[in-house]
GROMACS .gro file of N, CA and C in nm:
model
  324
    1UNK      N    1   1.867   0.460   1.663
    1UNK     CA    2   1.829   0.451   1.525
    1UNK      C    3   1.950   0.486   1.438
    2UNK      N    4   1.989   0.398   1.349
    2UNK     CA    5   2.104   0.424   1.268
    2UNK      C    6   2.069   0.511   1.149
    3UNK      N    7   2.170   0.576   1.098
    3UNK     CA    8   2.156   0.667   0.986
    3UNK      C    9   2.125   0.581   0.859
    4UNK      N   10   2.033   0.630   0.779
    4UNK     CA   11   2.000   0.560   0.652
    4UNK      C   12   2.112   0.575   0.556
    5UNK      N   13   2.147   0.458   0.497
    5UNK     CA   14   2.249   0.460   0.391
    5UNK      C   15   2.195   0.401   0.268
    6UNK      N   16   2.229   0.458   0.153
    6UNK     CA   17   2.173   0.405   0.029
    6UNK      C   18   2.217   0.261   0.006
    7UNK      N   19   2.133   0.187  -0.061
    7UNK     CA   20   2.165   0.046  -0.090
    7UNK      C   21   2.243   0.040  -0.223
    8UNK      N   22   2.343  -0.044  -0.223
    8UNK     CA   23   2.428  -0.054  -0.348
    8UNK      C   24   2.355  -0.141  -0.455
    9UNK      N   25   2.399  -0.130  -0.570
    9UNK     CA   26   2.348  -0.216  -0.675
    9UNK      C   27   2.368  -0.360  -0.648
   10UNK      N   28   2.481  -0.397  -0.590
   10UNK     CA   29   2.512  -0.534  -0.565
   10UNK      C   30   2.417  -0.590  -0.456
   11UNK      N   31   2.390  -0.513  -0.357
   11UNK     CA   32   2.292  -0.553  -0.251
   11UNK      C   33   2.152  -0.578  -0.315
   12UNK      N   34   2.114  -0.485  -0.401
   12UNK     CA   35   1.986  -0.499  -0.465
   12UNK      C   36   1.982  -0.624  -0.549
   13UNK      N   37   2.084  -0.645  -0.630
   13UNK     CA   38   2.090  -0.763  -0.714
   13UNK      C   39   2.093  -0.890  -0.632
   14UNK      N   40   2.163  -0.893  -0.521
   14UNK     CA   41   2.167  -1.009  -0.431
   14UNK      C   42   2.030  -1.042  -0.377
   15UNK      N   43   1.957  -0.934  -0.338
   15UNK     CA   44   1.820  -0.953  -0.281
   15UNK      C   45   1.728  -1.012  -0.389
   16UNK      N   46   1.733  -0.965  -0.515
   16UNK     CA   47   1.646  -1.011  -0.620
   16UNK      C   48   1.680  -1.157  -0.653
   17UNK      N   49   1.811  -1.188  -0.650
   17UNK     CA   50   1.850  -1.325  -0.675
   17UNK      C   51   1.801  -1.421  -0.566
   18UNK      N   52   1.803  -1.378  -0.442
   18UNK     CA   53   1.754  -1.458  -0.332
   18UNK      C   54   1.607  -1.489  -0.350
   19UNK      N   55   1.531  -1.380  -0.388
   19UNK     CA   56   1.389  -1.400  -0.408
   19UNK      C   57   1.361  -1.498  -0.518
   20UNK      N   58   1.436  -1.482  -0.631
   20UNK     CA   59   1.415  -1.570  -0.750
   20UNK      C   60   1.448  -1.712  -0.712
   21UNK      N   61   1.557  -1.736  -0.635
   21UNK     CA   62   1.592  -1.876  -0.597
   21UNK      C   63   1.489  -1.935  -0.502
   22UNK      N   64   1.429  -1.856  -0.416
   22UNK     CA   65   1.334  -1.907  -0.321
   22UNK      C   66   1.200  -1.941  -0.379
   23UNK      N   67   1.143  -1.846  -0.458
   23UNK     CA   68   1.012  -1.863  -0.507
   23UNK      C   69   0.992  -1.781  -0.634
   24UNK      N   70   0.978  -1.851  -0.748
   24UNK     CA   71   0.976  -1.782  -0.878
   24UNK      C   72   0.854  -1.694  -0.890
   25UNK      N   73   0.740  -1.735  -0.839
   25UNK     CA   74   0.620  -1.654  -0.844
   25UNK      C   75   0.633  -1.527  -0.762
   26UNK      N   76   0.697  -1.537  -0.650
   26UNK     CA   77   0.728  -1.422  -0.563
   26UNK      C   78   0.817  -1.326  -0.641
   27UNK      N   79   0.914  -1.378  -0.711
   27UNK     CA   80   1.006  -1.302  -0.794
   27UNK      C   81   0.926  -1.225  -0.898
   28UNK      N   82   0.840  -1.296  -0.971
   28UNK     CA   83   0.759  -1.227  -1.072
   28UNK      C   84   0.669  -1.117  -1.017
   29UNK      N   85   0.615  -1.145  -0.895
   29UNK     CA   86   0.532  -1.042  -0.827
   29UNK      C   87   0.615  -0.922  -0.786
   30UNK      N   88   0.735  -0.944  -0.744
   30UNK     CA   89   0.832  -0.841  -0.715
   30UNK      C   90   0.859  -0.751  -0.832
   31UNK      N   91   0.890  -0.816  -0.947
   31UNK     CA   92   0.911  -0.743  -1.069
   31UNK      C   93   0.792  -0.663  -1.114
   32UNK      N   94   0.678  -0.720  -1.096
   32UNK     CA   95   0.550  -0.654  -1.135
   32UNK      C   96   0.531  -0.526  -1.052
   33UNK      N   97   0.555  -0.538  -0.922
   33UNK     CA   98   0.540  -0.418  -0.840
   33UNK      C   99   0.641  -0.309  -0.875
   34UNK      N  100   0.767  -0.351  -0.897
   34UNK     CA  101   0.868  -0.257  -0.926
   34UNK      C  102   0.859  -0.194  -1.065
   35UNK      N  103   0.793  -0.259  -1.157
   35UNK     CA  104   0.779  -0.204  -1.292
   35UNK      C  105   0.660  -0.115  -1.312
   36UNK      N  106   0.574  -0.100  -1.211
   36UNK     CA  107   0.459  -0.011  -1.224
   36UNK      C  108   0.509   0.135  -1.211
   37UNK      N  109   0.473   0.215  -1.309
   37UNK     CA  110   0.517   0.354  -1.312
   37UNK      C  111   0.420   0.447  -1.238
   38UNK      N  112   0.302   0.398  -1.210
   38UNK     CA  113   0.197   0.486  -1.151
   38UNK      C  114   0.201   0.495  -1.000
   39UNK      N  115   0.288   0.413  -0.938
   39UNK     CA  116   0.299   0.413  -0.791
   39UNK      C  117   0.412   0.499  -0.743
   40UNK      N  118   0.388   0.565  -0.632
   40UNK     CA  119   0.496   0.635  -0.564
   40UNK      C  120   0.576   0.531  -0.481
   41UNK      N  121   0.696   0.554  -0.447
   41UNK     CA  122   0.777   0.459  -0.373
   41UNK      C  123   0.710   0.408  -0.245
   42UNK      N  124   0.642   0.493  -0.177
   42UNK     CA  125   0.577   0.451  -0.052
   42UNK      C  126   0.469   0.347  -0.077
   43UNK      N  127   0.389   0.367  -0.184
   43UNK     CA  128   0.290   0.267  -0.220
   43UNK      C  129   0.351   0.135  -0.265
   44UNK      N  130   0.459   0.139  -0.340
   44UNK     CA  131   0.526   0.024  -0.386
   44UNK      C  132   0.586  -0.054  -0.263
   45UNK      N  133   0.646   0.018  -0.174
   45UNK     CA  134   0.704  -0.044  -0.054
   45UNK      C  135   0.597  -0.111   0.029
   46UNK      N  136   0.487  -0.044   0.049
   46UNK     CA  137   0.374  -0.103   0.124
   46UNK      C  138   0.323  -0.232   0.060
   47UNK      N  139   0.316  -0.228  -0.070
   47UNK     CA  140   0.275  -0.350  -0.140
   47UNK      C  141   0.372  -0.465  -0.130
   48UNK      N  142   0.502  -0.428  -0.131
   48UNK     CA  143   0.608  -0.526  -0.112
   48UNK      C  144   0.610  -0.584   0.028
   49UNK      N  145   0.576  -0.502   0.129
   49UNK     CA  146   0.561  -0.555   0.263
   49UNK      C  147   0.455  -0.660   0.273
   50UNK      N  148   0.346  -0.638   0.205
   50UNK     CA  149   0.237  -0.738   0.207
   50UNK      C  150   0.281  -0.864   0.126
   51UNK      N  151   0.352  -0.845   0.019
   51UNK     CA  152   0.398  -0.954  -0.066
   51UNK      C  153   0.497  -1.049   0.014
   52UNK      N  154   0.581  -0.991   0.094
   52UNK     CA  155   0.684  -1.068   0.165
   52UNK      C  156   0.641  -1.099   0.308
   53UNK      N  157   0.512  -1.088   0.342
   53UNK     CA  158   0.473  -1.105   0.484
   53UNK      C  159   0.497  -1.246   0.538
   54UNK      N  160   0.505  -1.349   0.453
   54UNK     CA  161   0.524  -1.481   0.494
   54UNK      C  162   0.673  -1.525   0.487
   55UNK      N  163   0.757  -1.435   0.454
   55UNK     CA  164   0.902  -1.463   0.440
   55UNK      C  165   0.979  -1.369   0.530
   56UNK      N  166   0.991  -1.408   0.655
   56UNK     CA  167   1.050  -1.317   0.759
   56UNK      C  168   1.187  -1.268   0.722
   57UNK      N  169   1.278  -1.358   0.676
   57UNK     CA  170   1.408  -1.317   0.643
   57UNK      C  171   1.417  -1.217   0.529
   58UNK      N  172   1.338  -1.243   0.426
   58UNK     CA  173   1.333  -1.153   0.309
   58UNK      C  174   1.267  -1.020   0.351
   59UNK      N  175   1.168  -1.027   0.438
   59UNK     CA  176   1.106  -0.903   0.487
   59UNK      C  177   1.205  -0.816   0.566
   60UNK      N  178   1.292  -0.881   0.644
   60UNK     CA  179   1.390  -0.806   0.723
   60UNK      C  180   1.491  -0.740   0.627
   61UNK      N  181   1.523  -0.815   0.521
   61UNK     CA  182   1.622  -0.758   0.425
   61UNK      C  183   1.554  -0.650   0.340
   62UNK      N  184   1.429  -0.660   0.319
   62UNK     CA  185   1.355  -0.558   0.242
   62UNK      C  186   1.356  -0.426   0.315
   63UNK      N  187   1.365  -0.429   0.444
   63UNK     CA  188   1.364  -0.300   0.523
   63UNK      C  189   1.481  -0.210   0.487
   64UNK      N  190   1.588  -0.264   0.430
   64UNK     CA  191   1.702  -0.183   0.386
   64UNK      C  192   1.658  -0.090   0.273
   65UNK      N  193   1.552  -0.128   0.197
   65UNK     CA  194   1.513  -0.057   0.083
   65UNK      C  195   1.397   0.042   0.116
   66UNK      N  196   1.365   0.059   0.238
   66UNK     CA  197   1.255   0.141   0.279
   66UNK      C  198   1.274   0.290   0.234
   67UNK      N  199   1.174   0.347   0.179
   67UNK     CA  200   1.182   0.491   0.142
   67UNK      C  201   1.206   0.575   0.270
   68UNK      N  202   1.267   0.687   0.256
   68UNK     CA  203   1.296   0.775   0.374
   68UNK      C  204   1.174   0.818   0.445
   69UNK      N  205   1.064   0.846   0.376
   69UNK     CA  206   0.948   0.901   0.440
   69UNK      C  207   0.849   0.791   0.478
   70UNK      N  208   0.891   0.666   0.477
   70UNK     CA  209   0.800   0.558   0.506
   70UNK      C  210   0.802   0.522   0.654
   71UNK      N  211   0.681   0.520   0.713
   71UNK     CA  212   0.670   0.472   0.853
   71UNK      C  213   0.688   0.323   0.854
   72UNK      N  214   0.695   0.264   0.972
   72UNK     CA  215   0.715   0.117   0.981
   72UNK      C  216   0.588   0.032   0.956
   73UNK      N  217   0.475   0.098   0.960
   73UNK     CA  218   0.349   0.015   0.936
   73UNK      C  219   0.309   0.021   0.792
   74UNK      N  220   0.228  -0.071   0.756
   74UNK     CA  221   0.182  -0.078   0.615
   74UNK      C  222   0.073   0.024   0.590
   75UNK      N  223  -0.015   0.041   0.680
   75UNK     CA  224  -0.131   0.131   0.658
   75UNK      C  225  -0.092   0.272   0.702
   76UNK      N  226  -0.074   0.362   0.604
   76UNK     CA  227  -0.022   0.496   0.635
   76UNK      C  228  -0.127   0.601   0.647
   77UNK      N  229  -0.246   0.576   0.605
   77UNK     CA  230  -0.351   0.678   0.609
   77UNK      C  231  -0.450   0.643   0.725
   78UNK      N  232  -0.509   0.747   0.777
   78UNK     CA  233  -0.610   0.725   0.883
   78UNK      C  234  -0.744   0.705   0.821
   79UNK      N  235  -0.785   0.582   0.807
   79UNK     CA  236  -0.912   0.555   0.736
   79UNK      C  237  -1.033   0.607   0.816
   80UNK      N  238  -1.023   0.611   0.948
   80UNK     CA  239  -1.131   0.667   1.028
   80UNK      C  240  -1.153   0.812   0.997
   81UNK      N  241  -1.046   0.887   0.976
   81UNK     CA  242  -1.062   1.029   0.939
   81UNK      C  243  -1.119   1.047   0.804
   82UNK      N  244  -1.084   0.954   0.712
   82UNK     CA  245  -1.144   0.957   0.575
   82UNK      C  246  -1.293   0.931   0.582
   83UNK      N  247  -1.336   0.843   0.665
   83UNK     CA  248  -1.485   0.812   0.685
   83UNK      C  249  -1.550   0.932   0.743
   84UNK      N  250  -1.494   0.995   0.840
   84UNK     CA  251  -1.550   1.114   0.901
   84UNK      C  252  -1.561   1.225   0.804
   85UNK      N  253  -1.463   1.244   0.721
   85UNK     CA  254  -1.458   1.345   0.622
   85UNK      C  255  -1.564   1.323   0.514
   86UNK      N  256  -1.587   1.193   0.474
   86UNK     CA  257  -1.675   1.164   0.363
   86UNK      C  258  -1.822   1.145   0.406
   87UNK      N  259  -1.844   1.129   0.535
   87UNK     CA  260  -1.977   1.101   0.584
   87UNK      C  261  -2.082   1.208   0.550
   88UNK      N  262  -2.047   1.340   0.567
   88UNK     CA  263  -2.141   1.445   0.531
   88UNK      C  264  -2.178   1.438   0.381
   89UNK      N  265  -2.082   1.408   0.295
   89UNK     CA  266  -2.110   1.392   0.150
   89UNK      C  267  -2.204   1.277   0.122
   90UNK      N  268  -2.185   1.170   0.197
   90UNK     CA  269  -2.274   1.054   0.181
   90UNK      C  270  -2.417   1.087   0.226
   91UNK      N  271  -2.428   1.154   0.340
   91UNK     CA  272  -2.561   1.190   0.389
   91UNK      C  273  -2.628   1.290   0.293
   92UNK      N  274  -2.560   1.386   0.244
   92UNK     CA  275  -2.610   1.484   0.153
   92UNK      C  276  -2.656   1.414   0.024
   93UNK      N  277  -2.577   1.320  -0.026
   93UNK     CA  278  -2.622   1.249  -0.148
   93UNK      C  279  -2.746   1.167  -0.125
   94UNK      N  280  -2.757   1.107  -0.003
   94UNK     CA  281  -2.875   1.025   0.021
   94UNK      C  282  -3.001   1.121   0.034
   95UNK      N  283  -2.986   1.236   0.096
   95UNK     CA  284  -3.093   1.331   0.106
   95UNK      C  285  -3.133   1.377  -0.028
   96UNK      N  286  -3.041   1.414  -0.118
   96UNK     CA  287  -3.075   1.458  -0.251
   96UNK      C  288  -3.137   1.345  -0.334
   97UNK      N  289  -3.087   1.222  -0.314
   97UNK     CA  290  -3.143   1.111  -0.392
   97UNK      C  291  -3.286   1.079  -0.352
   98UNK      N  292  -3.320   1.093  -0.227
   98UNK     CA  293  -3.451   1.056  -0.178
   98UNK      C  294  -3.538   1.177  -0.147
   99UNK      N  295  -3.496   1.295  -0.186
   99UNK     CA  296  -3.569   1.414  -0.150
   99UNK      C  297  -3.711   1.410  -0.207
  100UNK      N  298  -3.730   1.382  -0.334
  100UNK     CA  299  -3.867   1.376  -0.395
  100UNK      C  300  -3.954   1.268  -0.330
  101UNK      N  301  -3.900   1.145  -0.317
  101UNK     CA  302  -3.986   1.043  -0.256
  101UNK      C  303  -4.017   1.077  -0.114
  102UNK      N  304  -3.927   1.139  -0.038
  102UNK     CA  305  -3.955   1.174   0.100
  102UNK      C  306  -4.063   1.282   0.110
  103UNK      N  307  -4.062   1.376   0.018
  103UNK     CA  308  -4.168   1.480   0.023
  103UNK      C  309  -4.305   1.419  -0.003
  104UNK      N  310  -4.307   1.328  -0.102
  104UNK     CA  311  -4.439   1.266  -0.128
  104UNK      C  312  -4.485   1.179  -0.013
  105UNK      N  313  -4.390   1.109   0.056
  105UNK     CA  314  -4.423   1.022   0.168
  105UNK      C  315  -4.466   1.109   0.286
  106UNK      N  316  -4.400   1.221   0.314
  106UNK     CA  317  -4.434   1.304   0.423
  106UNK      C  318  -4.564   1.381   0.405
  107UNK      N  319  -4.599   1.415   0.280
  107UNK     CA  320  -4.719   1.492   0.252
  107UNK      C  321  -4.846   1.405   0.258
  108UNK      N  322  -4.831   1.275   0.241
  108UNK     CA  323  -4.950   1.187   0.248
  108UNK      C  324  -4.998   1.160   0.383
   0.00000   0.00000   0.00000
């Protein structure tokens, strides 16, 4: 694994020009993702990976811009753990929502 080196302005500009020359709509989408202020770099990079998924050469070049803390895959969270964590809250909300109808149903 090679040491990460910062990307120069010229490299960044060259990449953006390649994208613009290849596909103008892709270029506009790239600018849209980069101009959002509410995203952290990892989210923006993940979105760019999806955006360039059909352009293998640009995708390879995009890897030079990867944030330091970014893993190689797009999906960085464990959704199964999120489901396991949220399941008790879902069950509790269902019990509370149907508590009164269940009492009436069980008493009859």
